[in-house]
């Protein structure tokens, strides 16, 4: 390969990298995540309202801030392609329900804490960006929380939350694909299991 | 861009391509394990045993501990346990070439062992000397020694070959062990009591999260393994400060095909 070709490759890859970054507005993405966390802390965690109302508000925030369709598709991995349209919808619904219930229950542990935003990092995935934040702990080092944000037109959606380097989406994907591989009923078995888990949480709450 | 760099890039991509070619045809790009089926069946069995042990022995004891102590008492216990191990961090930061943190941990140990009443109170934190711990495992990571496959150890739980060696060295260099080793009788008792206290405090701090994770998992073993291995990437084989987001390394695949 001669020098001209090398520099051409280098130049093209730079342009490509710049193009990928320019697609997402970093400042707006950070402001979006900040807004979501402030909304959650002020209007849900610190609000003086009954638990049922908190759950309702949380479900609303969760559904508007996260692109659960995208996350669900990622989480199912290669099984998304083999699932029927009906199964896909059932899975997304079950996954959404379980997450809303799990998280609204854990939300109160966040009382008295807040996020400190630390700028963004570029992502190589199309229209995505990482928003960095830390949460000061009572003792020792603050916890690192990174938000993977996707821009769709003028709209932003969270597509992954990475806590201390543990990606919720990747963990779920590893877990669910391992389950499907072992389950005799495949995706249907997973959906059934998730629905049962949601019911079990339901019972515990009421 | 110079030729060496380009050659390096080709080599790296060649390696990645070679690896994905070598792995099973149905493996997932995000499946970070290289666990074979024999190891996995051992791991799952040991994981089940440990879980039984946690639920029927360690968690009840941890709940009892929580019941009879206040948060400030638990914090003091945690402080002094951490203080005992502070010299291990000092040595390891030195091995990692991090003089600043090494000095901070040494100063913390001196201040908290005296003014902090044998480590019960973290006085140094109030002076701006923030707690930051490290160990042999992290030193090996910084030296770019590979981690090896996921392993479940009896009673201890999630580990890898590298973390196991690191833990063993950490045990040998623990002040409680080498401080009492001249007297076998004292050493045994002190070491067991110390290990038990550590196990109880760690379980007390983590059991709510673990129970929650177990309740919401369809495959608890895989969820724990995945989170454990991802978290370990934090240590990275790079300089200490720049590992902000190791998950970005999965980035190329975070598009839906």
Tab-separated table of C-alpha atoms in Angstrom:
chain	number	residue	atom	x	y	z
A	1	UNK	CA	0.000	0.000	0.000
A	2	UNK	CA	1.527	3.336	-0.945
A	3	UNK	CA	1.585	6.543	1.028
A	4	UNK	CA	-1.203	8.154	-0.949
A	5	UNK	CA	-3.581	5.299	-0.229
A	6	UNK	CA	-2.624	5.336	3.427
A	7	UNK	CA	-3.368	9.007	3.811
A	8	UNK	CA	-6.628	8.565	1.917
A	9	UNK	CA	-7.699	5.808	4.314
A	10	UNK	CA	-6.686	7.966	7.265
A	11	UNK	CA	-8.558	10.987	5.937
A	12	UNK	CA	-11.680	8.995	5.166
A	13	UNK	CA	-11.747	7.402	8.593
A	14	UNK	CA	-11.428	10.832	10.199
A	15	UNK	CA	-14.319	12.168	8.170
A	16	UNK	CA	-16.367	9.117	9.033
A	17	UNK	CA	-15.604	9.498	12.749
A	18	UNK	CA	-16.497	13.198	12.657
A	19	UNK	CA	-19.690	12.415	10.812
A	20	UNK	CA	-20.707	9.853	13.404
A	21	UNK	CA	-20.121	12.343	16.200
A	22	UNK	CA	-21.775	15.286	14.560
A	23	UNK	CA	-25.040	13.382	14.215
A	24	UNK	CA	-25.822	13.747	17.932
A	25	UNK	CA	-26.073	17.084	19.709
A	26	UNK	CA	-23.954	16.459	22.822
A	27	UNK	CA	-25.154	19.443	24.837
A	28	UNK	CA	-28.788	18.655	24.157
A	29	UNK	CA	-28.287	14.972	24.974
A	30	UNK	CA	-26.760	15.864	28.329
A	31	UNK	CA	-29.511	18.373	29.052
A	32	UNK	CA	-32.079	15.688	28.231
A	33	UNK	CA	-30.654	13.157	30.711
A	34	UNK	CA	-30.273	15.882	33.312
A	35	UNK	CA	-33.911	16.811	32.844
A	36	UNK	CA	-35.019	13.197	33.249
A	37	UNK	CA	-33.062	12.728	36.494
A	38	UNK	CA	-34.263	16.051	37.903
A	39	UNK	CA	-37.836	15.191	37.047
A	40	UNK	CA	-37.438	11.825	38.782
A	41	UNK	CA	-35.855	13.278	41.910
A	42	UNK	CA	-38.124	16.316	42.316
A	43	UNK	CA	-41.471	15.017	41.172
A	44	UNK	CA	-41.238	11.401	42.299
A	45	UNK	CA	-38.616	10.675	44.949
A	46	UNK	CA	-38.896	13.893	46.930
A	47	UNK	CA	-42.587	14.502	46.210
A	48	UNK	CA	-44.971	14.172	49.109
A	49	UNK	CA	-47.527	11.947	47.391
A	50	UNK	CA	-48.887	8.423	48.003
A	51	UNK	CA	-46.919	5.452	46.670
A	52	UNK	CA	-49.554	4.602	44.059
A	53	UNK	CA	-49.207	8.075	42.557
A	54	UNK	CA	-45.415	7.727	42.618
A	55	UNK	CA	-45.654	4.435	40.729
A	56	UNK	CA	-47.900	6.045	38.149
A	57	UNK	CA	-45.564	8.984	37.635
A	58	UNK	CA	-42.577	6.689	37.438
A	59	UNK	CA	-44.197	4.513	34.764
A	60	UNK	CA	-44.905	7.640	32.737
A	61	UNK	CA	-41.349	8.939	33.062
A	62	UNK	CA	-39.895	5.514	32.270
A	63	UNK	CA	-41.968	5.163	29.112
A	64	UNK	CA	-41.211	8.635	27.837
A	65	UNK	CA	-37.469	8.646	28.642
A	66	UNK	CA	-36.492	5.141	27.537
A	67	UNK	CA	-36.790	3.587	24.109
A	68	UNK	CA	-37.940	0.248	25.442
A	69	UNK	CA	-38.717	-1.058	21.953
A	70	UNK	CA	-35.090	-0.531	20.942
A	71	UNK	CA	-33.711	-1.905	24.217
A	72	UNK	CA	-35.992	-4.934	24.068
A	73	UNK	CA	-34.893	-5.699	20.536
A	74	UNK	CA	-31.245	-5.439	21.550
A	75	UNK	CA	-31.787	-7.537	24.656
A	76	UNK	CA	-33.365	-10.401	22.720
A	77	UNK	CA	-30.299	-10.531	20.446
A	78	UNK	CA	-30.501	-12.925	17.551
A	79	UNK	CA	-33.753	-14.384	18.897
A	80	UNK	CA	-35.534	-11.195	17.886
A	81	UNK	CA	-35.283	-12.265	14.277
A	82	UNK	CA	-36.801	-15.690	14.873
A	83	UNK	CA	-39.589	-14.418	17.133
A	84	UNK	CA	-43.057	-13.897	15.642
A	85	UNK	CA	-44.548	-10.388	15.548
A	86	UNK	CA	-46.881	-11.376	18.357
A	87	UNK	CA	-44.043	-12.718	20.502
A	88	UNK	CA	-42.042	-9.554	19.948
A	89	UNK	CA	-44.887	-7.410	21.230
A	90	UNK	CA	-45.527	-9.738	24.165
A	91	UNK	CA	-41.866	-9.686	25.085
A	92	UNK	CA	-41.614	-5.887	24.927
A	93	UNK	CA	-44.716	-5.544	27.114
A	94	UNK	CA	-43.494	-8.080	29.673
A	95	UNK	CA	-40.010	-6.559	29.763
A	96	UNK	CA	-41.442	-3.072	30.194
A	97	UNK	CA	-43.782	-4.147	32.993
A	98	UNK	CA	-41.089	-5.969	34.941
A	99	UNK	CA	-38.662	-3.054	34.661
A	100	UNK	CA	-41.205	-0.438	35.705
A	101	UNK	CA	-42.160	-2.486	38.748
A	102	UNK	CA	-38.624	-3.321	39.770
A	103	UNK	CA	-37.340	0.200	39.417
A	104	UNK	CA	-40.201	2.062	41.017
A	105	UNK	CA	-39.703	-0.158	44.068
A	106	UNK	CA	-35.995	0.664	44.237
A	107	UNK	CA	-36.392	4.343	43.504
A	108	UNK	CA	-36.683	5.423	47.130
A	109	UNK	CA	-33.173	4.200	47.858
A	110	UNK	CA	-32.081	7.152	45.821
A	111	UNK	CA	-33.456	9.646	48.327
A	112	UNK	CA	-30.988	12.389	49.226
A	113	UNK	CA	-28.687	11.619	46.310
A	114	UNK	CA	-28.113	13.462	43.091
A	115	UNK	CA	-26.318	13.175	39.783
A	116	UNK	CA	-23.319	15.254	38.828
A	117	UNK	CA	-22.945	15.427	35.055
A	118	UNK	CA	-19.492	15.083	33.560
A	119	UNK	CA	-19.854	15.732	29.863
A	120	UNK	CA	-20.239	13.225	27.049
A	121	UNK	CA	-18.270	10.638	25.102
A	122	UNK	CA	-18.724	9.888	21.435
A	123	UNK	CA	-20.214	6.571	20.403
A	124	UNK	CA	-19.492	4.596	17.260
A	125	UNK	CA	-23.085	3.478	16.981
A	126	UNK	CA	-25.287	5.546	14.710
A	127	UNK	CA	-26.989	8.539	16.372
A	128	UNK	CA	-25.841	7.541	19.839
A	129	UNK	CA	-23.787	9.218	22.540
A	130	UNK	CA	-22.676	8.499	26.109
A	131	UNK	CA	-23.630	10.980	28.828
A	132	UNK	CA	-21.352	10.598	31.856
A	133	UNK	CA	-22.430	11.202	35.417
A	134	UNK	CA	-21.436	10.326	38.968
A	135	UNK	CA	-23.455	9.846	42.111
A	136	UNK	CA	-21.697	10.866	45.343
A	137	UNK	CA	-21.895	8.110	47.959
A	138	UNK	CA	-21.875	8.483	51.752
A	139	UNK	CA	-18.324	7.215	51.824
A	140	UNK	CA	-15.530	6.630	49.401
A	141	UNK	CA	-15.589	7.142	45.682
A	142	UNK	CA	-18.731	8.245	43.851
A	143	UNK	CA	-20.574	5.693	41.703
A	144	UNK	CA	-20.198	6.073	37.947
A	145	UNK	CA	-23.391	6.123	35.914
A	146	UNK	CA	-23.191	6.391	32.130
A	147	UNK	CA	-26.291	6.896	29.979
A	148	UNK	CA	-26.389	5.688	26.386
A	149	UNK	CA	-28.611	8.136	24.553
A	150	UNK	CA	-30.045	7.848	21.057
A	151	UNK	CA	-31.171	10.827	19.034
A	152	UNK	CA	-34.134	10.395	16.705
A	153	UNK	CA	-34.746	13.657	14.885
A	154	UNK	CA	-35.117	16.234	17.644
A	155	UNK	CA	-36.042	13.637	20.208
A	156	UNK	CA	-33.739	11.886	22.677
A	157	UNK	CA	-34.206	8.487	24.279
A	158	UNK	CA	-32.144	6.543	26.814
A	159	UNK	CA	-31.203	3.130	25.394
A	160	UNK	CA	-28.909	1.837	28.150
A	161	UNK	CA	-27.790	2.701	31.675
A	162	UNK	CA	-24.282	1.634	32.666
A	163	UNK	CA	-23.711	1.570	36.423
A	164	UNK	CA	-20.127	1.048	37.573
A	165	UNK	CA	-19.366	-0.338	34.164
A	166	UNK	CA	-22.259	-2.816	34.275
A	167	UNK	CA	-24.578	-2.261	31.344
A	168	UNK	CA	-28.169	-3.131	32.153
A	169	UNK	CA	-28.890	-3.929	28.507
A	170	UNK	CA	-25.872	-6.211	28.058
A	171	UNK	CA	-26.565	-7.999	31.357
A	172	UNK	CA	-30.182	-8.596	30.335
A	173	UNK	CA	-29.099	-9.738	26.877
A	174	UNK	CA	-26.634	-12.248	28.321
A	175	UNK	CA	-29.213	-13.490	30.774
A	176	UNK	CA	-32.154	-13.742	28.382
A	177	UNK	CA	-30.248	-15.372	25.541
A	178	UNK	CA	-28.790	-17.923	28.008
A	179	UNK	CA	-32.312	-18.626	29.260
A	180	UNK	CA	-33.771	-19.049	25.773
A	181	UNK	CA	-30.935	-21.378	24.797
A	182	UNK	CA	-31.814	-23.685	27.691
A	183	UNK	CA	-35.563	-23.322	27.627
A	184	UNK	CA	-37.499	-25.988	25.688
A	185	UNK	CA	-40.110	-23.335	24.806
A	186	UNK	CA	-37.572	-20.773	23.565
A	187	UNK	CA	-38.775	-17.179	23.454
A	188	UNK	CA	-42.271	-18.202	24.586
A	189	UNK	CA	-40.741	-19.688	27.733
A	190	UNK	CA	-38.934	-16.437	28.475
A	191	UNK	CA	-42.081	-14.342	28.003
A	192	UNK	CA	-44.028	-16.624	30.339
A	193	UNK	CA	-41.309	-16.428	32.963
A	194	UNK	CA	-41.145	-12.622	32.803
A	195	UNK	CA	-44.928	-12.353	33.108
A	196	UNK	CA	-44.880	-14.603	36.175
A	197	UNK	CA	-42.145	-12.483	37.728
A	198	UNK	CA	-44.234	-9.334	37.199
A	199	UNK	CA	-47.222	-10.974	38.884
A	200	UNK	CA	-45.054	-12.052	41.822
A	201	UNK	CA	-43.823	-8.478	42.333
A	202	UNK	CA	-47.434	-7.285	42.041
A	203	UNK	CA	-48.503	-9.571	44.863
A	204	UNK	CA	-45.669	-8.424	47.090
A	205	UNK	CA	-46.632	-4.786	46.661
A	206	UNK	CA	-50.350	-5.150	47.364
B	1	UNK	CA	-0.887	7.964	10.426
B	2	UNK	CA	2.341	6.028	10.308
B	3	UNK	CA	2.824	2.547	9.005
B	4	UNK	CA	3.520	0.974	12.361
B	5	UNK	CA	0.234	2.236	13.694
B	6	UNK	CA	-1.601	0.921	10.674
B	7	UNK	CA	0.106	-2.431	10.968
B	8	UNK	CA	-0.883	-2.481	14.624
B	9	UNK	CA	-4.493	-1.778	13.721
B	10	UNK	CA	-4.523	-4.556	11.145
B	11	UNK	CA	-3.096	-6.934	13.733
B	12	UNK	CA	-5.727	-5.993	16.275
B	13	UNK	CA	-8.569	-6.436	13.804
B	14	UNK	CA	-7.008	-9.661	12.643
B	15	UNK	CA	-7.006	-10.920	16.202
B	16	UNK	CA	-10.607	-9.898	16.771
B	17	UNK	CA	-11.650	-11.532	13.528
B	18	UNK	CA	-9.688	-14.649	14.429
B	19	UNK	CA	-11.385	-14.834	17.784
B	20	UNK	CA	-14.873	-14.492	16.442
B	21	UNK	CA	-14.091	-17.134	13.859
B	22	UNK	CA	-12.807	-19.476	16.554
B	23	UNK	CA	-15.802	-19.116	18.840
B	24	UNK	CA	-18.923	-21.239	18.600
B	25	UNK	CA	-21.151	-20.439	15.659
B	26	UNK	CA	-24.080	-19.470	17.901
B	27	UNK	CA	-22.123	-17.338	20.354
B	28	UNK	CA	-23.287	-13.816	21.010
B	29	UNK	CA	-21.042	-10.798	20.393
B	30	UNK	CA	-21.856	-9.592	23.906
B	31	UNK	CA	-21.204	-12.863	25.625
B	32	UNK	CA	-17.922	-11.963	27.282
B	33	UNK	CA	-17.243	-15.419	28.665
B	34	UNK	CA	-15.068	-18.140	27.309
B	35	UNK	CA	-16.528	-20.662	29.610
B	36	UNK	CA	-16.725	-24.182	28.236
B	37	UNK	CA	-19.609	-26.452	29.071
B	38	UNK	CA	-17.727	-28.522	31.669
B	39	UNK	CA	-16.645	-25.410	33.548
B	40	UNK	CA	-20.142	-23.983	33.280
B	41	UNK	CA	-21.786	-27.038	34.791
B	42	UNK	CA	-19.299	-26.988	37.678
B	43	UNK	CA	-19.850	-23.237	38.116
B	44	UNK	CA	-23.620	-23.573	38.102
B	45	UNK	CA	-23.489	-26.361	40.680
B	46	UNK	CA	-21.159	-24.391	42.951
B	47	UNK	CA	-23.262	-21.276	42.443
B	48	UNK	CA	-26.311	-23.226	43.603
B	49	UNK	CA	-24.459	-24.491	46.650
B	50	UNK	CA	-23.231	-21.002	47.554
B	51	UNK	CA	-26.701	-19.567	47.115
B	52	UNK	CA	-28.055	-22.167	49.511
B	53	UNK	CA	-25.311	-21.315	51.984
B	54	UNK	CA	-26.045	-17.574	51.664
B	55	UNK	CA	-29.773	-17.955	52.129
B	56	UNK	CA	-29.715	-20.408	55.004
B	57	UNK	CA	-26.661	-19.276	56.949
B	58	UNK	CA	-24.980	-16.053	55.926
B	59	UNK	CA	-28.087	-13.930	55.257
B	60	UNK	CA	-29.848	-14.838	58.532
B	61	UNK	CA	-26.661	-13.948	60.407
B	62	UNK	CA	-26.299	-10.720	58.409
B	63	UNK	CA	-29.947	-9.862	59.175
B	64	UNK	CA	-29.265	-10.468	62.873
B	65	UNK	CA	-26.235	-8.221	62.646
B	66	UNK	CA	-28.350	-5.535	60.993
B	67	UNK	CA	-31.014	-5.914	63.677
B	68	UNK	CA	-28.671	-5.428	66.633
B	69	UNK	CA	-26.574	-2.602	65.165
B	70	UNK	CA	-27.279	0.952	64.051
B	71	UNK	CA	-26.022	2.319	60.723
B	72	UNK	CA	-23.307	4.316	62.517
B	73	UNK	CA	-22.058	1.220	64.333
B	74	UNK	CA	-21.965	-0.684	61.043
B	75	UNK	CA	-20.092	2.169	59.465
B	76	UNK	CA	-17.484	2.099	62.220
B	77	UNK	CA	-17.059	-1.654	61.851
B	78	UNK	CA	-16.625	-1.226	58.099
B	79	UNK	CA	-14.187	1.630	58.678
B	80	UNK	CA	-11.929	-0.384	60.922
B	81	UNK	CA	-12.025	-3.458	58.668
B	82	UNK	CA	-11.066	-1.231	55.737
B	83	UNK	CA	-8.408	0.505	57.803
B	84	UNK	CA	-6.687	-2.792	58.566
B	85	UNK	CA	-6.319	-3.413	54.851
B	86	UNK	CA	-5.207	0.096	53.955
B	87	UNK	CA	-1.472	-0.890	53.840
B	88	UNK	CA	-2.315	-3.431	51.106
B	89	UNK	CA	-3.644	-0.553	49.011
B	90	UNK	CA	-0.518	1.467	49.785
B	91	UNK	CA	1.736	-1.318	48.498
B	92	UNK	CA	-0.384	-2.022	45.454
B	93	UNK	CA	-0.711	1.604	44.401
B	94	UNK	CA	3.068	1.650	44.562
B	95	UNK	CA	3.247	-1.456	42.346
B	96	UNK	CA	0.906	0.275	39.922
B	97	UNK	CA	3.187	3.301	39.822
B	98	UNK	CA	0.558	5.507	41.446
B	99	UNK	CA	2.657	7.406	43.988
B	100	UNK	CA	-0.036	9.916	44.821
B	101	UNK	CA	-2.677	7.384	45.872
B	102	UNK	CA	-0.019	5.313	47.600
B	103	UNK	CA	0.883	8.323	49.747
B	104	UNK	CA	-2.773	9.124	50.436
B	105	UNK	CA	-3.534	5.596	51.649
B	106	UNK	CA	-0.435	5.622	53.843
B	107	UNK	CA	-1.438	8.957	55.376
B	108	UNK	CA	-5.008	7.690	55.839
B	109	UNK	CA	-3.709	4.609	57.651
B	110	UNK	CA	-1.534	6.705	59.971
B	111	UNK	CA	-4.274	9.248	60.722
B	112	UNK	CA	-7.184	6.834	61.106
B	113	UNK	CA	-5.219	4.311	63.186
B	114	UNK	CA	-4.367	6.998	65.747
B	115	UNK	CA	-6.794	9.933	65.690
B	116	UNK	CA	-9.509	7.705	64.251
B	117	UNK	CA	-9.216	5.290	67.212
B	118	UNK	CA	-7.890	2.198	65.437
B	119	UNK	CA	-9.807	3.038	62.332
B	120	UNK	CA	-13.286	3.267	63.888
B	121	UNK	CA	-13.663	6.778	62.496
B	122	UNK	CA	-12.588	7.950	59.085
B	123	UNK	CA	-10.997	11.215	60.201
B	124	UNK	CA	-8.814	11.422	57.105
B	125	UNK	CA	-11.846	11.590	54.783
B	126	UNK	CA	-12.858	14.836	56.498
B	127	UNK	CA	-9.423	16.199	55.701
B	128	UNK	CA	-9.908	15.578	52.018
B	129	UNK	CA	-8.012	12.272	51.923
B	130	UNK	CA	-10.696	10.236	50.173
B	131	UNK	CA	-10.849	6.489	50.543
B	132	UNK	CA	-9.685	4.612	47.475
B	133	UNK	CA	-8.813	0.956	47.724
B	134	UNK	CA	-6.906	-1.364	45.452
B	135	UNK	CA	-5.378	-4.822	45.626
B	136	UNK	CA	-3.182	-7.346	43.881
B	137	UNK	CA	-5.939	-8.256	41.433
B	138	UNK	CA	-6.086	-4.678	40.181
B	139	UNK	CA	-2.292	-4.470	40.048
B	140	UNK	CA	-2.258	-7.546	37.800
B	141	UNK	CA	-4.944	-5.924	35.655
B	142	UNK	CA	-2.851	-2.794	35.283
B	143	UNK	CA	0.074	-4.996	34.278
B	144	UNK	CA	-2.193	-6.431	31.579
B	145	UNK	CA	-2.189	-9.978	32.954
B	146	UNK	CA	-5.220	-11.779	31.448
B	147	UNK	CA	-8.198	-12.528	33.635
B	148	UNK	CA	-9.097	-16.061	32.553
B	149	UNK	CA	-12.570	-17.619	32.619
B	150	UNK	CA	-15.332	-17.035	35.135
B	151	UNK	CA	-15.042	-19.261	38.195
B	152	UNK	CA	-17.317	-19.817	41.168
B	153	UNK	CA	-15.347	-20.543	44.343
B	154	UNK	CA	-16.872	-22.375	47.303
B	155	UNK	CA	-18.388	-19.899	49.822
B	156	UNK	CA	-16.614	-16.932	48.219
B	157	UNK	CA	-18.546	-16.874	44.955
B	158	UNK	CA	-17.653	-15.048	41.749
B	159	UNK	CA	-13.973	-15.105	40.806
B	160	UNK	CA	-11.507	-15.610	37.981
B	161	UNK	CA	-8.062	-17.234	38.102
B	162	UNK	CA	-6.463	-13.786	38.329
B	163	UNK	CA	-8.770	-12.570	41.071
B	164	UNK	CA	-8.139	-15.804	42.990
B	165	UNK	CA	-4.371	-15.333	42.925
B	166	UNK	CA	-4.853	-11.669	43.896
B	167	UNK	CA	-7.103	-12.664	46.765
B	168	UNK	CA	-4.592	-15.260	47.988
B	169	UNK	CA	-1.794	-12.685	48.025
B	170	UNK	CA	-4.095	-10.180	49.705
B	171	UNK	CA	-4.723	-12.737	52.417
B	172	UNK	CA	-1.017	-13.445	52.977
B	173	UNK	CA	-0.196	-9.738	53.169
B	174	UNK	CA	-3.175	-8.921	55.375
B	175	UNK	CA	-1.924	-7.345	58.631
B	176	UNK	CA	-4.212	-9.630	60.636
B	177	UNK	CA	-2.494	-12.668	59.135
B	178	UNK	CA	1.138	-11.579	59.274
B	179	UNK	CA	0.648	-9.774	62.583
B	180	UNK	CA	-0.401	-12.991	64.316
B	181	UNK	CA	1.436	-15.625	62.317
B	182	UNK	CA	4.127	-16.298	64.972
B	183	UNK	CA	1.484	-17.913	67.186
B	184	UNK	CA	-0.502	-20.600	65.344
B	185	UNK	CA	-3.232	-20.688	67.983
B	186	UNK	CA	-3.905	-16.962	67.948
B	187	UNK	CA	-3.455	-16.757	64.197
B	188	UNK	CA	-6.178	-19.360	63.501
B	189	UNK	CA	-8.727	-17.776	65.763
B	190	UNK	CA	-7.978	-14.240	64.635
B	191	UNK	CA	-8.076	-15.173	60.964
B	192	UNK	CA	-11.373	-17.081	61.186
B	193	UNK	CA	-13.068	-14.389	63.251
B	194	UNK	CA	-11.800	-11.734	60.871
B	195	UNK	CA	-12.978	-13.641	57.799
B	196	UNK	CA	-16.389	-14.270	59.359
B	197	UNK	CA	-16.799	-10.607	60.281
B	198	UNK	CA	-15.888	-9.575	56.762
B	199	UNK	CA	-18.323	-12.066	55.235
B	200	UNK	CA	-21.145	-10.804	57.478
B	201	UNK	CA	-20.526	-7.121	56.780
B	202	UNK	CA	-20.230	-7.668	53.037
B	203	UNK	CA	-23.430	-9.713	52.997
B	204	UNK	CA	-25.248	-7.128	55.116
B	205	UNK	CA	-24.306	-4.411	52.649
B	206	UNK	CA	-25.244	-6.398	49.541
B	207	UNK	CA	-28.077	-8.758	50.418
B	208	UNK	CA	-30.943	-6.442	49.484
B	209	UNK	CA	-29.493	-5.908	46.058
B	210	UNK	CA	-28.734	-9.626	45.606
B	211	UNK	CA	-32.226	-10.679	46.667
B	212	UNK	CA	-33.727	-8.159	44.300
B	213	UNK	CA	-31.552	-9.343	41.435
B	214	UNK	CA	-32.420	-12.971	42.134
B	215	UNK	CA	-36.135	-12.207	42.258
B	216	UNK	CA	-36.054	-10.419	38.920
B	217	UNK	CA	-33.761	-12.783	37.051
B	218	UNK	CA	-34.800	-15.574	34.751
B	219	UNK	CA	-31.251	-16.947	34.923
B	220	UNK	CA	-29.653	-15.659	38.126
B	221	UNK	CA	-26.310	-17.341	37.466
B	222	UNK	CA	-25.878	-15.667	34.080
B	223	UNK	CA	-26.996	-12.288	35.434
B	224	UNK	CA	-24.401	-12.420	38.235
B	225	UNK	CA	-21.661	-13.665	35.922
B	226	UNK	CA	-22.380	-10.994	33.337
B	227	UNK	CA	-22.429	-8.135	35.860
B	228	UNK	CA	-19.309	-9.424	37.625
B	229	UNK	CA	-17.280	-9.702	34.434
B	230	UNK	CA	-18.414	-6.333	33.084
B	231	UNK	CA	-17.575	-4.612	36.356
B	232	UNK	CA	-14.070	-6.090	36.289
B	233	UNK	CA	-13.395	-4.322	33.010
B	234	UNK	CA	-13.254	-1.172	35.127
B	235	UNK	CA	-9.777	-2.194	36.239
B	236	UNK	CA	-8.586	-2.142	32.656
B	237	UNK	CA	-5.045	-2.641	31.459
B	238	UNK	CA	-4.483	1.066	31.128
B	239	UNK	CA	-3.435	3.963	33.318
B	240	UNK	CA	-5.645	4.434	36.329
B	241	UNK	CA	-7.600	7.531	35.386
B	242	UNK	CA	-8.743	7.003	31.831
B	243	UNK	CA	-11.109	4.076	32.203
B	244	UNK	CA	-14.304	6.073	32.223
B	245	UNK	CA	-16.488	3.834	30.193
B	246	UNK	CA	-15.182	0.416	29.260
B	247	UNK	CA	-18.624	-0.529	27.964
B	248	UNK	CA	-17.905	1.700	24.987
B	249	UNK	CA	-15.719	-1.147	23.754
B	250	UNK	CA	-18.933	-3.004	22.929
B	251	UNK	CA	-19.957	-0.015	20.938
B	252	UNK	CA	-19.541	-1.286	17.408
B	253	UNK	CA	-22.189	-3.887	18.040
B	254	UNK	CA	-24.722	-1.714	19.759
B	255	UNK	CA	-26.726	-1.365	16.611
B	256	UNK	CA	-29.597	-3.603	15.892
B	257	UNK	CA	-28.948	-5.751	12.907
